[in-house]
Amino acid sequence: MSRVGKKPISIPKGVEVSIQGSKIFFKSAKEQKELETYGRVQIELKDGALSFTSVDSQAQSRAYWGTYRALANNIIIGLSQGFTKALEINGVGYKASVSGKNLEMALGFSHPVIYPIPAGIEMSVEKNVITIKGADKQQVGQIAAEIREFRPPEPYKGKGIKYSDETIMRKAGKTSKK
């Protein structure tokens, strides 16, 4: 039994859900999303709640049960509230700015790093914090990981780009012989 799959998803105001065959359609004032289940789970929509049940008792079917419930829940949260990731830039001379549809960063290279902002994503920079907002949890996390990859934090001085809730394990530097 899936502990995640058993819980019904309550649908908040402002989000409309409809089911057509094995597809679930989600609609808000701004966006539309859909989730294809390929008939791996049974979907029910009643009393403002979306619930999933397993098709049979095979292990693979039970795995899909919790997965599709989690994916549908993430879509509903994304459409109603949105997802946010914050990245901190640490280092002398490291800075970022949003200009038009690009995020421009100076990260100690001989050239500026320019990252194009995809559609459906909002970015803002305040001092040394880059904030990424969007309706798709996977896309927001992937963009944050790609930006962090340009200059990951190093363990000696802590310079680089890190998640705001991430802690960097610091290493001791070289010691001199006496």
PDB file of N, CA, C and O in Angstrom, residues 52-109:
ATOM      1  N   PHE A  52      -6.384   8.786  -6.208  1.00  0.00           N
ATOM      2  CA  PHE A  52      -5.797   7.789  -7.084  1.00  0.00           C
ATOM      3  C   PHE A  52      -5.915   6.421  -6.438  1.00  0.00           C
ATOM      4  O   PHE A  52      -5.812   6.291  -5.220  1.00  0.00           O
ATOM      5  N   THR A  53      -6.128   5.392  -7.247  1.00  0.00           N
ATOM      6  CA  THR A  53      -6.121   4.015  -6.764  1.00  0.00           C
ATOM      7  C   THR A  53      -5.313   3.157  -7.721  1.00  0.00           C
ATOM      8  O   THR A  53      -5.221   3.451  -8.918  1.00  0.00           O
ATOM      9  N   SER A  54      -4.735   2.110  -7.173  1.00  0.00           N
ATOM     10  CA  SER A  54      -3.906   1.207  -7.951  1.00  0.00           C
ATOM     11  C   SER A  54      -4.767   0.374  -8.882  1.00  0.00           C
ATOM     12  O   SER A  54      -5.887  -0.007  -8.550  1.00  0.00           O
ATOM     13  N   VAL A  55      -4.255   0.063 -10.077  1.00  0.00           N
ATOM     14  CA  VAL A  55      -4.999  -0.726 -11.045  1.00  0.00           C
ATOM     15  C   VAL A  55      -5.020  -2.192 -10.622  1.00  0.00           C
ATOM     16  O   VAL A  55      -6.037  -2.854 -10.659  1.00  0.00           O
ATOM     17  N   ASP A  56      -3.873  -2.718 -10.202  1.00  0.00           N
ATOM     18  CA  ASP A  56      -3.800  -4.087  -9.701  1.00  0.00           C
ATOM     19  C   ASP A  56      -2.800  -4.142  -8.553  1.00  0.00           C
ATOM     20  O   ASP A  56      -2.317  -3.113  -8.099  1.00  0.00           O
ATOM     21  N   SER A  57      -2.483  -5.329  -8.103  1.00  0.00           N
ATOM     22  CA  SER A  57      -1.625  -5.447  -6.908  1.00  0.00           C
ATOM     23  C   SER A  57      -0.163  -5.689  -7.241  1.00  0.00           C
ATOM     24  O   SER A  57       0.617  -6.048  -6.361  1.00  0.00           O
ATOM     25  N   GLN A  58       0.244  -5.516  -8.481  1.00  0.00           N
ATOM     26  CA  GLN A  58       1.650  -5.692  -8.841  1.00  0.00           C
ATOM     27  C   GLN A  58       2.491  -4.560  -8.263  1.00  0.00           C
ATOM     28  O   GLN A  58       2.015  -3.440  -8.073  1.00  0.00           O
ATOM     29  N   ALA A  59       3.745  -4.837  -7.988  1.00  0.00           N
ATOM     30  CA  ALA A  59       4.645  -3.850  -7.373  1.00  0.00           C
ATOM     31  C   ALA A  59       4.803  -2.621  -8.259  1.00  0.00           C
ATOM     32  O   ALA A  59       4.829  -1.490  -7.764  1.00  0.00           O
ATOM     33  N   GLN A  60       4.896  -2.827  -9.569  1.00  0.00           N
ATOM     34  CA  GLN A  60       5.073  -1.701 -10.484  1.00  0.00           C
ATOM     35  C   GLN A  60       3.855  -0.777 -10.462  1.00  0.00           C
ATOM     36  O   GLN A  60       3.981   0.439 -10.454  1.00  0.00           O
ATOM     37  N   SER A  61       2.674  -1.344 -10.416  1.00  0.00           N
ATOM     38  CA  SER A  61       1.442  -0.548 -10.378  1.00  0.00           C
ATOM     39  C   SER A  61       1.353   0.251  -9.075  1.00  0.00           C
ATOM     40  O   SER A  61       0.927   1.397  -9.070  1.00  0.00           O
ATOM     41  N   ARG A  62       1.757  -0.355  -7.969  1.00  0.00           N
ATOM     42  CA  ARG A  62       1.730   0.353  -6.685  1.00  0.00           C
ATOM     43  C   ARG A  62       2.753   1.487  -6.668  1.00  0.00           C
ATOM     44  O   ARG A  62       2.536   2.520  -6.041  1.00  0.00           O
ATOM     45  N   ALA A  63       3.870   1.303  -7.365  1.00  0.00           N
ATOM     46  CA  ALA A  63       4.878   2.366  -7.445  1.00  0.00           C
ATOM     47  C   ALA A  63       4.331   3.562  -8.225  1.00  0.00           C
ATOM     48  O   ALA A  63       4.538   4.711  -7.850  1.00  0.00           O
ATOM     49  N   TYR A  64       3.619   3.295  -9.310  1.00  0.00           N
ATOM     50  CA  TYR A  64       3.023   4.380 -10.090  1.00  0.00           C
ATOM     51  C   TYR A  64       1.958   5.120  -9.293  1.00  0.00           C
ATOM     52  O   TYR A  64       1.767   6.309  -9.477  1.00  0.00           O
ATOM     53  N   TRP A  65       1.269   4.411  -8.434  1.00  0.00           N
ATOM     54  CA  TRP A  65       0.189   4.978  -7.632  1.00  0.00           C
ATOM     55  C   TRP A  65       0.679   6.191  -6.843  1.00  0.00           C
ATOM     56  O   TRP A  65       0.135   7.285  -6.936  1.00  0.00           O
ATOM     57  N   GLY A  66       1.732   6.041  -6.082  1.00  0.00           N
ATOM     58  CA  GLY A  66       2.275   7.150  -5.294  1.00  0.00           C
ATOM     59  C   GLY A  66       2.940   8.208  -6.161  1.00  0.00           C
ATOM     60  O   GLY A  66       2.876   9.403  -5.873  1.00  0.00           O
ATOM     61  N   THR A  67       3.573   7.771  -7.245  1.00  0.00           N
ATOM     62  CA  THR A  67       4.278   8.705  -8.123  1.00  0.00           C
ATOM     63  C   THR A  67       3.316   9.670  -8.797  1.00  0.00           C
ATOM     64  O   THR A  67       3.537  10.885  -8.795  1.00  0.00           O
ATOM     65  N   TYR A  68       2.241   9.149  -9.371  1.00  0.00           N
ATOM     66  CA  TYR A  68       1.290  10.027 -10.060  1.00  0.00           C
ATOM     67  C   TYR A  68       0.546  10.926  -9.096  1.00  0.00           C
ATOM     68  O   TYR A  68       0.217  12.066  -9.429  1.00  0.00           O
ATOM     69  N   ARG A  69       0.312  10.441  -7.885  1.00  0.00           N
ATOM     70  CA  ARG A  69      -0.324  11.297  -6.875  1.00  0.00           C
ATOM     71  C   ARG A  69       0.600  12.459  -6.529  1.00  0.00           C
ATOM     72  O   ARG A  69       0.182  13.605  -6.436  1.00  0.00           O
ATOM     73  N   ALA A  70       1.891  12.183  -6.356  1.00  0.00           N
ATOM     74  CA  ALA A  70       2.861  13.232  -6.042  1.00  0.00           C
ATOM     75  C   ALA A  70       3.008  14.219  -7.199  1.00  0.00           C
ATOM     76  O   ALA A  70       3.091  15.434  -6.982  1.00  0.00           O
ATOM     77  N   LEU A  71       3.034  13.724  -8.438  1.00  0.00           N
ATOM     78  CA  LEU A  71       3.145  14.612  -9.596  1.00  0.00           C
ATOM     79  C   LEU A  71       1.928  15.526  -9.711  1.00  0.00           C
ATOM     80  O   LEU A  71       2.070  16.727  -9.983  1.00  0.00           O
ATOM     81  N   ALA A  72       0.738  14.968  -9.496  1.00  0.00           N
ATOM     82  CA  ALA A  72      -0.480  15.778  -9.562  1.00  0.00           C
ATOM     83  C   ALA A  72      -0.491  16.818  -8.446  1.00  0.00           C
ATOM     84  O   ALA A  72      -0.888  17.970  -8.660  1.00  0.00           O
ATOM     85  N   ASN A  73      -0.053  16.427  -7.250  1.00  0.00           N
ATOM     86  CA  ASN A  73      -0.004  17.373  -6.130  1.00  0.00           C
ATOM     87  C   ASN A  73       0.964  18.514  -6.421  1.00  0.00           C
ATOM     88  O   ASN A  73       0.673  19.677  -6.132  1.00  0.00           O
ATOM     89  N   ASN A  74       2.120  18.207  -7.019  1.00  0.00           N
ATOM     90  CA  ASN A  74       3.090  19.251  -7.357  1.00  0.00           C
ATOM     91  C   ASN A  74       2.532  20.204  -8.414  1.00  0.00           C
ATOM     92  O   ASN A  74       2.793  21.410  -8.361  1.00  0.00           O
ATOM     93  N   ILE A  75       1.755  19.698  -9.364  1.00  0.00           N
ATOM     94  CA  ILE A  75       1.160  20.573 -10.371  1.00  0.00           C
ATOM     95  C   ILE A  75       0.148  21.506  -9.721  1.00  0.00           C
ATOM     96  O   ILE A  75       0.118  22.708  -9.999  1.00  0.00           O
ATOM     97  N   ILE A  76      -0.680  20.971  -8.810  1.00  0.00           N
ATOM     98  CA  ILE A  76      -1.687  21.794  -8.144  1.00  0.00           C
ATOM     99  C   ILE A  76      -1.030  22.858  -7.272  1.00  0.00           C
ATOM    100  O   ILE A  76      -1.430  24.026  -7.296  1.00  0.00           O
ATOM    101  N   ILE A  77       0.000  22.503  -6.525  1.00  0.00           N
ATOM    102  CA  ILE A  77       0.715  23.485  -5.696  1.00  0.00           C
ATOM    103  C   ILE A  77       1.378  24.531  -6.582  1.00  0.00           C
ATOM    104  O   ILE A  77       1.362  25.727  -6.284  1.00  0.00           O
ATOM    105  N   GLY A  78       1.978  24.106  -7.690  1.00  0.00           N
ATOM    106  CA  GLY A  78       2.637  25.030  -8.606  1.00  0.00           C
ATOM    107  C   GLY A  78       1.681  26.038  -9.209  1.00  0.00           C
ATOM    108  O   GLY A  78       2.006  27.222  -9.350  1.00  0.00           O
ATOM    109  N   LEU A  79       0.482  25.590  -9.570  1.00  0.00           N
ATOM    110  CA  LEU A  79      -0.494  26.496 -10.173  1.00  0.00           C
ATOM    111  C   LEU A  79      -1.118  27.438  -9.144  1.00  0.00           C
ATOM    112  O   LEU A  79      -1.483  28.561  -9.467  1.00  0.00           O
ATOM    113  N   SER A  80      -1.257  26.982  -7.897  1.00  0.00           N
ATOM    114  CA  SER A  80      -1.900  27.830  -6.887  1.00  0.00           C
ATOM    115  C   SER A  80      -0.898  28.726  -6.154  1.00  0.00           C
ATOM    116  O   SER A  80      -1.173  29.895  -5.924  1.00  0.00           O
ATOM    117  N   GLN A  81       0.271  28.211  -5.789  1.00  0.00           N
ATOM    118  CA  GLN A  81       1.243  28.989  -5.003  1.00  0.00           C
ATOM    119  C   GLN A  81       2.528  29.268  -5.760  1.00  0.00           C
ATOM    120  O   GLN A  81       3.104  30.327  -5.641  1.00  0.00           O
ATOM    121  N   GLY A  82       3.012  28.278  -6.499  1.00  0.00           N
ATOM    122  CA  GLY A  82       4.283  28.393  -7.196  1.00  0.00           C
ATOM    123  C   GLY A  82       5.420  27.846  -6.351  1.00  0.00           C
ATOM    124  O   GLY A  82       5.275  27.613  -5.146  1.00  0.00           O
ATOM    125  N   PHE A  83       6.554  27.623  -6.987  1.00  0.00           N
ATOM    126  CA  PHE A  83       7.739  27.111  -6.305  1.00  0.00           C
ATOM    127  C   PHE A  83       8.852  28.143  -6.388  1.00  0.00           C
ATOM    128  O   PHE A  83       8.960  28.881  -7.367  1.00  0.00           O
ATOM    129  N   THR A  84       9.694  28.188  -5.355  1.00  0.00           N
ATOM    130  CA  THR A  84      10.774  29.163  -5.286  1.00  0.00           C
ATOM    131  C   THR A  84      12.060  28.484  -4.840  1.00  0.00           C
ATOM    132  O   THR A  84      12.041  27.647  -3.945  1.00  0.00           O
ATOM    133  N   LYS A  85      13.165  28.842  -5.466  1.00  0.00           N
ATOM    134  CA  LYS A  85      14.500  28.423  -5.042  1.00  0.00           C
ATOM    135  C   LYS A  85      15.349  29.678  -4.939  1.00  0.00           C
ATOM    136  O   LYS A  85      15.263  30.562  -5.775  1.00  0.00           O
ATOM    137  N   ALA A  86      16.173  29.741  -3.901  1.00  0.00           N
ATOM    138  CA  ALA A  86      17.068  30.883  -3.721  1.00  0.00           C
ATOM    139  C   ALA A  86      18.512  30.393  -3.746  1.00  0.00           C
ATOM    140  O   ALA A  86      18.841  29.387  -3.113  1.00  0.00           O
ATOM    141  N   LEU A  87      19.356  31.101  -4.486  1.00  0.00           N
ATOM    142  CA  LEU A  87      20.771  30.790  -4.580  1.00  0.00           C
ATOM    143  C   LEU A  87      21.571  31.981  -4.059  1.00  0.00           C
ATOM    144  O   LEU A  87      21.232  33.129  -4.353  1.00  0.00           O
ATOM    145  N   GLU A  88      22.617  31.712  -3.287  1.00  0.00           N
ATOM    146  CA  GLU A  88      23.497  32.775  -2.773  1.00  0.00           C
ATOM    147  C   GLU A  88      24.810  32.745  -3.534  1.00  0.00           C
ATOM    148  O   GLU A  88      25.357  31.678  -3.793  1.00  0.00           O
ATOM    149  N   ILE A  89      25.315  33.925  -3.839  1.00  0.00           N
ATOM    150  CA  ILE A  89      26.617  34.055  -4.490  1.00  0.00           C
ATOM    151  C   ILE A  89      27.596  34.582  -3.449  1.00  0.00           C
ATOM    152  O   ILE A  89      27.378  35.646  -2.872  1.00  0.00           O
ATOM    153  N   ASN A  90      28.668  33.834  -3.197  1.00  0.00           N
ATOM    154  CA  ASN A  90      29.692  34.243  -2.239  1.00  0.00           C
ATOM    155  C   ASN A  90      31.025  34.332  -2.962  1.00  0.00           C
ATOM    156  O   ASN A  90      31.406  33.415  -3.675  1.00  0.00           O
ATOM    157  N   GLY A  91      31.738  35.414  -2.758  1.00  0.00           N
ATOM    158  CA  GLY A  91      33.053  35.584  -3.357  1.00  0.00           C
ATOM    159  C   GLY A  91      33.283  37.037  -3.734  1.00  0.00           C
ATOM    160  O   GLY A  91      32.349  37.745  -4.095  1.00  0.00           O
ATOM    161  N   VAL A  92      34.533  37.459  -3.662  1.00  0.00           N
ATOM    162  CA  VAL A  92      34.890  38.832  -3.986  1.00  0.00           C
ATOM    163  C   VAL A  92      34.748  39.035  -5.495  1.00  0.00           C
ATOM    164  O   VAL A  92      35.302  38.283  -6.289  1.00  0.00           O
ATOM    165  N   GLY A  93      33.945  40.006  -5.884  1.00  0.00           N
ATOM    166  CA  GLY A  93      33.742  40.305  -7.290  1.00  0.00           C
ATOM    167  C   GLY A  93      32.692  39.456  -7.967  1.00  0.00           C
ATOM    168  O   GLY A  93      32.423  39.649  -9.137  1.00  0.00           O
ATOM    169  N   TYR A  94      32.104  38.512  -7.250  1.00  0.00           N
ATOM    170  CA  TYR A  94      31.048  37.691  -7.830  1.00  0.00           C
ATOM    171  C   TYR A  94      29.744  38.459  -7.733  1.00  0.00           C
ATOM    172  O   TYR A  94      29.371  38.918  -6.661  1.00  0.00           O
ATOM    173  N   LYS A  95      29.055  38.604  -8.843  1.00  0.00           N
ATOM    174  CA  LYS A  95      27.776  39.319  -8.823  1.00  0.00           C
ATOM    175  C   LYS A  95      26.892  38.826  -9.957  1.00  0.00           C
ATOM    176  O   LYS A  95      27.365  38.185 -10.885  1.00  0.00           O
ATOM    177  N   ALA A  96      25.600  39.148  -9.838  1.00  0.00           N
ATOM    178  CA  ALA A  96      24.635  38.744 -10.855  1.00  0.00           C
ATOM    179  C   ALA A  96      23.638  39.863 -11.078  1.00  0.00           C
ATOM    180  O   ALA A  96      23.410  40.691 -10.194  1.00  0.00           O
ATOM    181  N   SER A  97      23.040  39.875 -12.272  1.00  0.00           N
ATOM    182  CA  SER A  97      21.997  40.842 -12.579  1.00  0.00           C
ATOM    183  C   SER A  97      21.108  40.268 -13.681  1.00  0.00           C
ATOM    184  O   SER A  97      21.548  39.474 -14.499  1.00  0.00           O
ATOM    185  N   VAL A  98      19.847  40.674 -13.656  1.00  0.00           N
ATOM    186  CA  VAL A  98      18.901  40.265 -14.688  1.00  0.00           C
ATOM    187  C   VAL A  98      18.765  41.412 -15.677  1.00  0.00           C
ATOM    188  O   VAL A  98      18.462  42.535 -15.300  1.00  0.00           O
ATOM    189  N   SER A  99      19.026  41.127 -16.946  1.00  0.00           N
ATOM    190  CA  SER A  99      18.858  42.138 -17.981  1.00  0.00           C
ATOM    191  C   SER A  99      18.062  41.530 -19.123  1.00  0.00           C
ATOM    192  O   SER A  99      18.544  40.640 -19.812  1.00  0.00           O
ATOM    193  N   GLY A 100      16.824  41.984 -19.255  1.00  0.00           N
ATOM    194  CA  GLY A 100      15.948  41.440 -20.286  1.00  0.00           C
ATOM    195  C   GLY A 100      15.576  39.998 -19.982  1.00  0.00           C
ATOM    196  O   GLY A 100      15.059  39.684 -18.927  1.00  0.00           O
ATOM    197  N   LYS A 101      15.862  39.111 -20.912  1.00  0.00           N
ATOM    198  CA  LYS A 101      15.554  37.684 -20.762  1.00  0.00           C
ATOM    199  C   LYS A 101      16.789  36.871 -20.394  1.00  0.00           C
ATOM    200  O   LYS A 101      16.821  35.662 -20.612  1.00  0.00           O
ATOM    201  N   ASN A 102      17.819  37.537 -19.859  1.00  0.00           N
ATOM    202  CA  ASN A 102      19.058  36.852 -19.507  1.00  0.00           C
ATOM    203  C   ASN A 102      19.473  37.143 -18.077  1.00  0.00           C
ATOM    204  O   ASN A 102      19.228  38.235 -17.558  1.00  0.00           O
ATOM    205  N   LEU A 103      20.116  36.156 -17.460  1.00  0.00           N
ATOM    206  CA  LEU A 103      20.757  36.329 -16.162  1.00  0.00           C
ATOM    207  C   LEU A 103      22.248  36.430 -16.443  1.00  0.00           C
ATOM    208  O   LEU A 103      22.845  35.505 -17.004  1.00  0.00           O
ATOM    209  N   GLU A 104      22.841  37.587 -16.103  1.00  0.00           N
ATOM    210  CA  GLU A 104      24.267  37.798 -16.350  1.00  0.00           C
ATOM    211  C   GLU A 104      25.005  37.699 -15.035  1.00  0.00           C
ATOM    212  O   GLU A 104      24.654  38.357 -14.060  1.00  0.00           O
ATOM    213  N   MET A 105      26.062  36.880 -15.016  1.00  0.00           N
ATOM    214  CA  MET A 105      26.826  36.662 -13.792  1.00  0.00           C
ATOM    215  C   MET A 105      28.307  36.872 -14.046  1.00  0.00           C
ATOM    216  O   MET A 105      28.835  36.448 -15.076  1.00  0.00           O
ATOM    217  N   ALA A 106      28.961  37.525 -13.091  1.00  0.00           N
ATOM    218  CA  ALA A 106      30.415  37.648 -13.090  1.00  0.00           C
ATOM    219  C   ALA A 106      30.905  36.719 -11.993  1.00  0.00           C
ATOM    220  O   ALA A 106      30.667  36.958 -10.811  1.00  0.00           O
ATOM    221  N   LEU A 107      31.572  35.623 -12.394  1.00  0.00           N
ATOM    222  CA  LEU A 107      31.941  34.581 -11.440  1.00  0.00           C
ATOM    223  C   LEU A 107      33.444  34.308 -11.415  1.00  0.00           C
ATOM    224  O   LEU A 107      33.867  33.207 -11.103  1.00  0.00           O
ATOM    225  N   GLY A 108      34.233  35.304 -11.744  1.00  0.00           N
ATOM    226  CA  GLY A 108      35.675  35.141 -11.691  1.00  0.00           C
ATOM    227  C   GLY A 108      36.287  34.594 -12.960  1.00  0.00           C
ATOM    228  O   GLY A 108      37.492  34.349 -13.003  1.00  0.00           O
ATOM    229  N   PHE A 109      35.495  34.397 -13.986  1.00  0.00           N
ATOM    230  CA  PHE A 109      36.037  33.960 -15.266  1.00  0.00           C
ATOM    231  C   PHE A 109      36.460  35.185 -16.061  1.00  0.00           C
ATOM    232  O   PHE A 109      36.158  36.317 -15.697  1.00  0.00           O
TER     233      PHE A 109
END
